[in-house]
Short mmCIF file of C-alpha atoms in Angstrom, two decimals:
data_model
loop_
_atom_site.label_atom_id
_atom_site.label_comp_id
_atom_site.label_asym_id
_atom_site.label_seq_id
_atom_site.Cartn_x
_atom_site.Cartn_y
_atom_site.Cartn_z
CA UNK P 1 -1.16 10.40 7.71
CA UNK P 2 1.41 12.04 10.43
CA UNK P 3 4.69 10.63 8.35
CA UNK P 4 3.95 11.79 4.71
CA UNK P 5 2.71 15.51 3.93
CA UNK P 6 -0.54 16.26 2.43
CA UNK P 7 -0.10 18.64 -0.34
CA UNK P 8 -3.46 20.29 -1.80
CA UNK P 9 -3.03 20.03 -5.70
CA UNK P 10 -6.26 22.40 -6.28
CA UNK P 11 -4.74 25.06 -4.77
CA UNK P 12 -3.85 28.08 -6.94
CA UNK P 13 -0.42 29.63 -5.54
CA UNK P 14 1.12 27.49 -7.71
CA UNK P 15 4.48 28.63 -5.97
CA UNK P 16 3.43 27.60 -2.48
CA UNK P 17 2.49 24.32 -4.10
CA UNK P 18 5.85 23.73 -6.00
CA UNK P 19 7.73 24.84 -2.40
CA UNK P 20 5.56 21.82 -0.50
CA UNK P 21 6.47 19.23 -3.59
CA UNK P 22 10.28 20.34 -3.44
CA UNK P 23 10.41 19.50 0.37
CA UNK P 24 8.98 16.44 0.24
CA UNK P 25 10.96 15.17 -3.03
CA UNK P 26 13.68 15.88 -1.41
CA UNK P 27 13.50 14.42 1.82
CA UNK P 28 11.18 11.14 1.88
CA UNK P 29 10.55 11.58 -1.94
CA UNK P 30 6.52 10.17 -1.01
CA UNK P 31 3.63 12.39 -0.32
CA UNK P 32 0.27 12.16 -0.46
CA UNK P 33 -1.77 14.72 -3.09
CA UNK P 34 -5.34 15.86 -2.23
CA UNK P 35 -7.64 17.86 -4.86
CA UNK P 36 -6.07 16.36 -8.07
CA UNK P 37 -9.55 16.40 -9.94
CA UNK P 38 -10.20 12.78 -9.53
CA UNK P 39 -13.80 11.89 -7.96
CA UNK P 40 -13.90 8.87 -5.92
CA UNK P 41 -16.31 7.20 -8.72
CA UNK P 42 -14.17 7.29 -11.46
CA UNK P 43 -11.43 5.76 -9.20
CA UNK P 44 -13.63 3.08 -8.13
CA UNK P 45 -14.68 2.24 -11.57
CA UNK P 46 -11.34 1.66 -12.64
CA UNK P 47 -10.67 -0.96 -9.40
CA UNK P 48 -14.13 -2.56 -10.33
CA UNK P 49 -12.78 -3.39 -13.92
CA UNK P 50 -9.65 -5.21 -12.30
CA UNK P 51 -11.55 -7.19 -9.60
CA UNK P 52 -13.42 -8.29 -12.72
CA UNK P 53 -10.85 -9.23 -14.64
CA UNK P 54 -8.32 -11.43 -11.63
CA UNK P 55 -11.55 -12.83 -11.06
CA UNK P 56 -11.51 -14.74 -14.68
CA UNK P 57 -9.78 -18.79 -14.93
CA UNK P 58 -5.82 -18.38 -15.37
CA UNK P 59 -6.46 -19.61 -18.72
CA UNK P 60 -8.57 -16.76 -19.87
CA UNK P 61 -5.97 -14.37 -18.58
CA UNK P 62 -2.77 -16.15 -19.60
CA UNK P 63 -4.14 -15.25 -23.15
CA UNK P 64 -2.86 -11.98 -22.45
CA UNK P 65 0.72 -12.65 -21.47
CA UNK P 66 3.08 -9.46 -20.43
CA UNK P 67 5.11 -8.37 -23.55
CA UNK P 68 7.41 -4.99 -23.90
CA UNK P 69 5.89 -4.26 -20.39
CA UNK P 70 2.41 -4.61 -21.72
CA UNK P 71 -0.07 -7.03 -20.57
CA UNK P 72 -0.85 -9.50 -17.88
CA UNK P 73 2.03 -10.89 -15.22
CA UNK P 74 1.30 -14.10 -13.36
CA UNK P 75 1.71 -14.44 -9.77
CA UNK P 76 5.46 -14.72 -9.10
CA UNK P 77 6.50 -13.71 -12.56
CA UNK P 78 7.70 -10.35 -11.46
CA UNK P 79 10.85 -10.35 -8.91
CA UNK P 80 10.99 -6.50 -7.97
CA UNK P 81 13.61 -6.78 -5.15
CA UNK P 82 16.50 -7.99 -7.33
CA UNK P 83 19.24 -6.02 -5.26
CA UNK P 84 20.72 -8.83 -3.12
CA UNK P 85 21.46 -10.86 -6.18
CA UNK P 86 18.45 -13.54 -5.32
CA UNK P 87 15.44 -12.95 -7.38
CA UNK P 88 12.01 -13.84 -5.82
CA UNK P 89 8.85 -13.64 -7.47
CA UNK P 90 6.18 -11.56 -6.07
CA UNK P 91 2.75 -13.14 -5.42
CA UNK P 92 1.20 -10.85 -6.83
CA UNK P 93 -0.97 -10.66 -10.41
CA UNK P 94 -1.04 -7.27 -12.34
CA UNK P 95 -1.86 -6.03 -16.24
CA UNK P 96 -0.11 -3.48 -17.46
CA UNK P 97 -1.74 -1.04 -20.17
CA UNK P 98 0.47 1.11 -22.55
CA UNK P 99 -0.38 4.55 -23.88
CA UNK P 100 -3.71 4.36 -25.06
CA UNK P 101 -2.76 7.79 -27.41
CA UNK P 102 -2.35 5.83 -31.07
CA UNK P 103 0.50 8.01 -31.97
CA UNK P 104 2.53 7.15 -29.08
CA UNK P 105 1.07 3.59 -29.40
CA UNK P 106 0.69 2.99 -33.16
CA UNK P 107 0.29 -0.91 -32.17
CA UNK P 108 -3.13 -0.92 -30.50
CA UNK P 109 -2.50 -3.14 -27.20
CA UNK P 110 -5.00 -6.35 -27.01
CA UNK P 111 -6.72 -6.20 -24.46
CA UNK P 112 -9.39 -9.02 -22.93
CA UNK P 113 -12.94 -7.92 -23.40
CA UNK P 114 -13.48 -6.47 -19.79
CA UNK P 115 -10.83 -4.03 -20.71
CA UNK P 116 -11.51 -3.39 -24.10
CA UNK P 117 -15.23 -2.50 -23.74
CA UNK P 118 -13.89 0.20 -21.06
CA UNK P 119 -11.29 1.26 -23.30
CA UNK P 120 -12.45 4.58 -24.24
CA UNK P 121 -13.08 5.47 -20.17
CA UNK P 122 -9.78 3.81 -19.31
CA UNK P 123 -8.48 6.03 -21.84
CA UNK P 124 -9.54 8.89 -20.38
CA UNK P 125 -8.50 7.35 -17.08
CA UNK P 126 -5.19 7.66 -18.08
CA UNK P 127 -4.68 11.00 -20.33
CA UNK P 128 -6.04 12.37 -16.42
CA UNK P 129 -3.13 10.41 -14.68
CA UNK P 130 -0.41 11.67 -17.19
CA UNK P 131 -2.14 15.64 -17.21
CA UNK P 132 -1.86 15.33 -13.03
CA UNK P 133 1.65 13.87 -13.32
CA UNK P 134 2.33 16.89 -15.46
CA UNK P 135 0.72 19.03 -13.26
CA UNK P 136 3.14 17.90 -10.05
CA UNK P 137 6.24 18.05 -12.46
CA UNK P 138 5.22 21.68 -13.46
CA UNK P 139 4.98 22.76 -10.10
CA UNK P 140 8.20 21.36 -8.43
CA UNK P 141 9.81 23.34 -11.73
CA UNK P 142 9.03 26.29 -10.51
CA UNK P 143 10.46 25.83 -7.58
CA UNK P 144 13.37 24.30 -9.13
CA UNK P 145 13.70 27.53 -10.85
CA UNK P 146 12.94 26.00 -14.41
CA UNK P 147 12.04 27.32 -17.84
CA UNK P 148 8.34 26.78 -17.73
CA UNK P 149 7.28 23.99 -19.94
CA UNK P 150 10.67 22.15 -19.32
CA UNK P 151 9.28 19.31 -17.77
CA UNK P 152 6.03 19.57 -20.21
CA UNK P 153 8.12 19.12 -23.17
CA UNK P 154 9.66 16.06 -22.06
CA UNK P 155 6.46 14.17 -20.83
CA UNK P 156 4.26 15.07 -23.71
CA UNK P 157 1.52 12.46 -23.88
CA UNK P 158 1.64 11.39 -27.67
CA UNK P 159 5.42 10.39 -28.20
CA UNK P 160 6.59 6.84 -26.92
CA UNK P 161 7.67 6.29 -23.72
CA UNK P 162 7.12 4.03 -20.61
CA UNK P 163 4.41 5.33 -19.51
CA UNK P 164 2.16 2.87 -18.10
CA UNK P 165 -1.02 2.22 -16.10
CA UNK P 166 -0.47 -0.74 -13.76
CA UNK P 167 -3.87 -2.48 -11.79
CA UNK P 168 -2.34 -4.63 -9.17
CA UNK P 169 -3.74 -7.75 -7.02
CA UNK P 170 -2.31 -8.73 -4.22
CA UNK P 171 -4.41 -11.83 -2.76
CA UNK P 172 -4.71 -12.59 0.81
CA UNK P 173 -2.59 -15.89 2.10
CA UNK P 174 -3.86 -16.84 5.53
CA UNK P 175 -1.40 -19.91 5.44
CA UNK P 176 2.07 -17.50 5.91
CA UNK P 177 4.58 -19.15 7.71
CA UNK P 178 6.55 -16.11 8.90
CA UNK P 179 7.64 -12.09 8.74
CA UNK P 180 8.99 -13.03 4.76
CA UNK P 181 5.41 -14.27 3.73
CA UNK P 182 3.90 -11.29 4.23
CA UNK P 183 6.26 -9.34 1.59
CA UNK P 184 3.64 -8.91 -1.18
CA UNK P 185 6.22 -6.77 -3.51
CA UNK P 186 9.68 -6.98 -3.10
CA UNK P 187 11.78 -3.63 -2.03
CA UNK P 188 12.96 -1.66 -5.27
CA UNK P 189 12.74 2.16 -6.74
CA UNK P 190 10.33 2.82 -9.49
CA UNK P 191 11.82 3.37 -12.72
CA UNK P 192 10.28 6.61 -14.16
CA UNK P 193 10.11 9.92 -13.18
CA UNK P 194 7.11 10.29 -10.97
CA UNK P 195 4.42 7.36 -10.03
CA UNK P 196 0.56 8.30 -8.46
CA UNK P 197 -0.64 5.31 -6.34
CA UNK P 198 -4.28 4.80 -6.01
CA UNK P 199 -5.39 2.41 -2.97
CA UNK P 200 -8.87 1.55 -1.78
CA UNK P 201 -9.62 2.60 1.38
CA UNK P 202 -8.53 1.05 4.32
CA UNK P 203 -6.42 -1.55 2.18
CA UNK P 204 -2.97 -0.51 3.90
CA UNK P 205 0.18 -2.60 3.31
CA UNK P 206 2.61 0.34 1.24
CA UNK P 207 6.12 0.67 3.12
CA UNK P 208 8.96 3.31 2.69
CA UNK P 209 12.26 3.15 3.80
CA UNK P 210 13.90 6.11 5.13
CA UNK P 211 16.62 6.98 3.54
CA UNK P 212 18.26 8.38 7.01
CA UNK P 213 17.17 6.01 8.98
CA UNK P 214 16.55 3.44 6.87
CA UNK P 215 13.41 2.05 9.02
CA UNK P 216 10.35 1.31 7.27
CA UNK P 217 7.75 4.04 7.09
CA UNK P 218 4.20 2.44 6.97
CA UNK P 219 1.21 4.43 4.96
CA UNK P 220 -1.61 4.51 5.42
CA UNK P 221 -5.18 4.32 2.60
CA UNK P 222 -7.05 6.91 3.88
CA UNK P 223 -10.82 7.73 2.71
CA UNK P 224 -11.98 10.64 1.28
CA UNK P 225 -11.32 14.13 2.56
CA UNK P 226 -14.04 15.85 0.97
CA UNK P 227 -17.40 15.04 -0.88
CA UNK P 228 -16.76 14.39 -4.22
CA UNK P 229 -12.85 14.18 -4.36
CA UNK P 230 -11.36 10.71 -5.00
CA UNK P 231 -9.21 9.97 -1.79
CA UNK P 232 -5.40 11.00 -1.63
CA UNK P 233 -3.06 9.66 -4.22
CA UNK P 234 0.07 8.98 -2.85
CA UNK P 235 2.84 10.43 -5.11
CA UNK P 236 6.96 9.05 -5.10
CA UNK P 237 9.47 10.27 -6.58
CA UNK P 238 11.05 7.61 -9.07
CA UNK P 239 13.98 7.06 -10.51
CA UNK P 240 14.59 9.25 -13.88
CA UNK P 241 13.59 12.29 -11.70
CA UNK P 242 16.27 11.50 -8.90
CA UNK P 243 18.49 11.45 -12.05
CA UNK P 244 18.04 14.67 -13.29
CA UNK P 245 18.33 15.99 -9.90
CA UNK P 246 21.98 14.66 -9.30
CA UNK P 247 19.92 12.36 -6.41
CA UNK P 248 19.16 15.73 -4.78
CA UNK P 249 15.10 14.52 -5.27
CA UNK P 250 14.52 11.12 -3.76
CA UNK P 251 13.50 7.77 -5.41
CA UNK P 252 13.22 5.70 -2.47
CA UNK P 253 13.00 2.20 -1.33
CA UNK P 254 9.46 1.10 -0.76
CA UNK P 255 7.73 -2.13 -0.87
CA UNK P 256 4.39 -3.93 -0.03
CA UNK P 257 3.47 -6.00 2.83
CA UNK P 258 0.47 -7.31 4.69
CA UNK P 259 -0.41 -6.56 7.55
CA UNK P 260 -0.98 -9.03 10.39
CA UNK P 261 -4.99 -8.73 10.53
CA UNK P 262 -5.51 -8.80 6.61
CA UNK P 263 -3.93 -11.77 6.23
CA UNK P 264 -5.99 -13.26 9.51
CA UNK P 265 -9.00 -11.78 8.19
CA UNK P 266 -8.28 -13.05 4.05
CA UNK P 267 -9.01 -9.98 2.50
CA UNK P 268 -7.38 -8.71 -0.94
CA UNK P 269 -5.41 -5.74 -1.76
CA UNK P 270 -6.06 -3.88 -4.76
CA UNK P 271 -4.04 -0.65 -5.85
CA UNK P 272 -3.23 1.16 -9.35
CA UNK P 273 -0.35 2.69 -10.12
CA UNK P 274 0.21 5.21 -13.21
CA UNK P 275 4.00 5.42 -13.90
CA UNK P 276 4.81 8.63 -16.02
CA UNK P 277 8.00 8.46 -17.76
CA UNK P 278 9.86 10.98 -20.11
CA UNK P 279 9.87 10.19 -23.77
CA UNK P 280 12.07 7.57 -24.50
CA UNK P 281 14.73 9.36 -26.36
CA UNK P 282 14.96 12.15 -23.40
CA UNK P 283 18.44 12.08 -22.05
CA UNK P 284 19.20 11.72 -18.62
CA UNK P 285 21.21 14.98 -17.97
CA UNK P 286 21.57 16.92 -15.24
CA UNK P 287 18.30 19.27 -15.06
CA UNK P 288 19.74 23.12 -15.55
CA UNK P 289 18.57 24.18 -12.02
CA UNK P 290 20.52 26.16 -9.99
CA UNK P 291 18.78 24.88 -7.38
CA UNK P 292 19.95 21.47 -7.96
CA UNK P 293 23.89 22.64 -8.40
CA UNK P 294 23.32 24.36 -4.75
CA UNK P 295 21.96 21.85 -2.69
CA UNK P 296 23.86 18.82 -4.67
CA UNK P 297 27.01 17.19 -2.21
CA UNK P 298 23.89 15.42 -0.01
CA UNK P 299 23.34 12.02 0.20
CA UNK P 300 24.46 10.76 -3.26
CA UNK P 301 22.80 7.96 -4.93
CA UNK P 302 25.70 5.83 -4.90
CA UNK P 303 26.17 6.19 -1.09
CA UNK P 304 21.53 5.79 -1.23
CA UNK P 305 22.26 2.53 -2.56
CA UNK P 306 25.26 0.96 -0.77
CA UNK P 307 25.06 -2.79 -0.48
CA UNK P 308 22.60 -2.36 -3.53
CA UNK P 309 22.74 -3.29 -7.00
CA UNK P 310 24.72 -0.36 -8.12
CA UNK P 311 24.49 -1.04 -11.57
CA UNK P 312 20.46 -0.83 -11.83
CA UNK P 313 21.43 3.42 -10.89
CA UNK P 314 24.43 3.81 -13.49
CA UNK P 315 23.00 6.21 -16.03
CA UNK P 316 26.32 6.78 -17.73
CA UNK P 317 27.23 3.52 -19.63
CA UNK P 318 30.23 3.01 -21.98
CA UNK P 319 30.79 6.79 -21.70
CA UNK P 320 27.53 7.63 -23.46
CA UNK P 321 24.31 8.73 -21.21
CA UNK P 322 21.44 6.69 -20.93
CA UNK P 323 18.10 7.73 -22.46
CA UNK P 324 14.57 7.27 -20.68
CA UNK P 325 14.18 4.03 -22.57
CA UNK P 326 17.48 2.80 -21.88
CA UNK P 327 16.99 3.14 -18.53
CA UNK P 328 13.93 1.35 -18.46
CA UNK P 329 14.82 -1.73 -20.94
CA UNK P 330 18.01 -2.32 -18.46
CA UNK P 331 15.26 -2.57 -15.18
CA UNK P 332 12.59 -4.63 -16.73
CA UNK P 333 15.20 -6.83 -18.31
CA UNK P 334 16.13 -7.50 -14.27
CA UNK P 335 12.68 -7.90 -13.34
CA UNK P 336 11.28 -10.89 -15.30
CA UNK P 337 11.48 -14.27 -15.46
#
């Protein structure tokens, strides 16, 4: 884990913490966290539901189709690297859960019965994703020198947003023809403010692109560090966060692809992703750091995304500023099929 930082989450200098997050999110913008509170059971319960569930007929599963960002996407439905104009679909199959909190999801999400008998543990699952998130958010604030509770008060758990829990399959293809097989999720920015991956060990394929550089960064999936901690989550910086930064944190390129000895070998990738998002009426202003104002007059996002699809990063439209849900309805509208 030489190329991204390990940043101890259980740690109480809460200042020292927020220091380590600020360096990171503003130079890679990925970093792994250690001592978040997960144990590596309740993690592995979670990837046990979704083995269970890709492992059901297409038919059963196509009862459950992806709506408003909810629900199950078919292999090749989702086209993540839409930048160069020429959208591919992934082959890869995911579900996507809303907030399970009824007041920020007054519409209770149906869900096939592998999922739904879990639903009060996948619940929890969640509210422990979103209270980390939180917990990250908090911490880089103080370093950004913010009110306390700024961040809080704009990722409160109950009120709509985009919030999601992703659980992700990426099946082996031992038949690929060349380097452009092996891409299992196309290169693009998340569209939230902060995203926690969980990978099973050993199951490697996550790339990063500098944004220096621009080489790809590959990371690893570690094990456990310690008895009963889950293993490190790895943590990016997405792209509402960048936002409110003036690009001074980074939402960078990454994607997913094999490696040469899984596909030889056949074996599966499975990975969760929780993507925390502001509410969805939050404005995306400029944060009131004076941190921020000093260090902006880096590298801007519009010089970030140069030969990009500039548009998907315009949060100013028609003079008016995008909200959180704006923002979001304009990617996923790019994204589909």
């Amino acid at each position: 884990m030489d190329e991204l930082p390990v940043i101890d989450l259980s740690s109480a200098d809460v200042a020292e913490v927020g220091k380590k997050l600020y360096e990171a999110a503003s130079t890679l913008g990925f970093f792994f966290v250690d001592g978040s509170g997960f144990t590596q059971e309740e993690v592995d319960s979670m990837f046990k539901l979704g083995e269970e569930f890709f492992a059901r007929p297409m038919d059963e599963k196509s009862k459950y189709p992806i709506t408003n960002n909810r629900g199950y996407s078919a292999f090749n439905q989702e086209a993540l690297d839409v930048d160069d104009g020429k959208k591919k679909g992934d082959p890869k199959e995911i579900f996507n859960f809303g907030p399970f909190e009824q007041s920020a999801n007054p519409d209770r999400q149906p869900l096939p019965p592998v999922f739904d008998e879990a639903r009060p543990a996948m619940a929890e699952f969640t509210a422990k994703c979103h209270a980390v998130a939180n917990r990250l958010l908090e911490a880089l604030g103080t370093a950004l020198e913010l009110e306390p509770g700024w961040f809080a008060s704009r990722h409160e758990l109950e009120r709509p947003s985009g919030s999601t829990l992703r659980i992700l399959h990426y099946p082996a293809m031992t038949d690929v023809e060349g380097p452009a097989d092996e891409i299992r999720a196309g290169a693009h920015t998340d569209y939230g403010a902060v995203t926690l991956l969980f990978q099973r060990e050993g199951q490697a394929g996550l790339e990063v692109q500098s944004p220096v550089t621009k080489e790809w960064i590959r990371v690893p999936a570690p094990g456990s560090r310690a008895a009963g901690r889950s293993a490190p989550i790895v943590v990016n910086i997405a792209d509402q966060l960048s936002f409110w930064s003036g690009g001074v944190l980074r939402s960078a390129y990454h994607r997913v692809r094999f490696p040469a000895a899984a596909q030889r070998t056949g074996k599966d990738r499975y990975s969760m992703a929780y993507f925390c998002h502001p509410a969805d009426e939050v404005r995306l202003e400029k944060m009131p750091s004076a941190i921020i104002a000093r260090e902006e007059g880096g590298v801007s996002w519009e010089e970030d995304g140069k030969g990009r699809n500039e548009d998907i990063r315009r949060t100013v439209v028609d003079g008016r500023v995008l909200t959180a849900g704006e923002h979001l309805a304009r990617r996923i509208a790019l994204s589909y099929y």
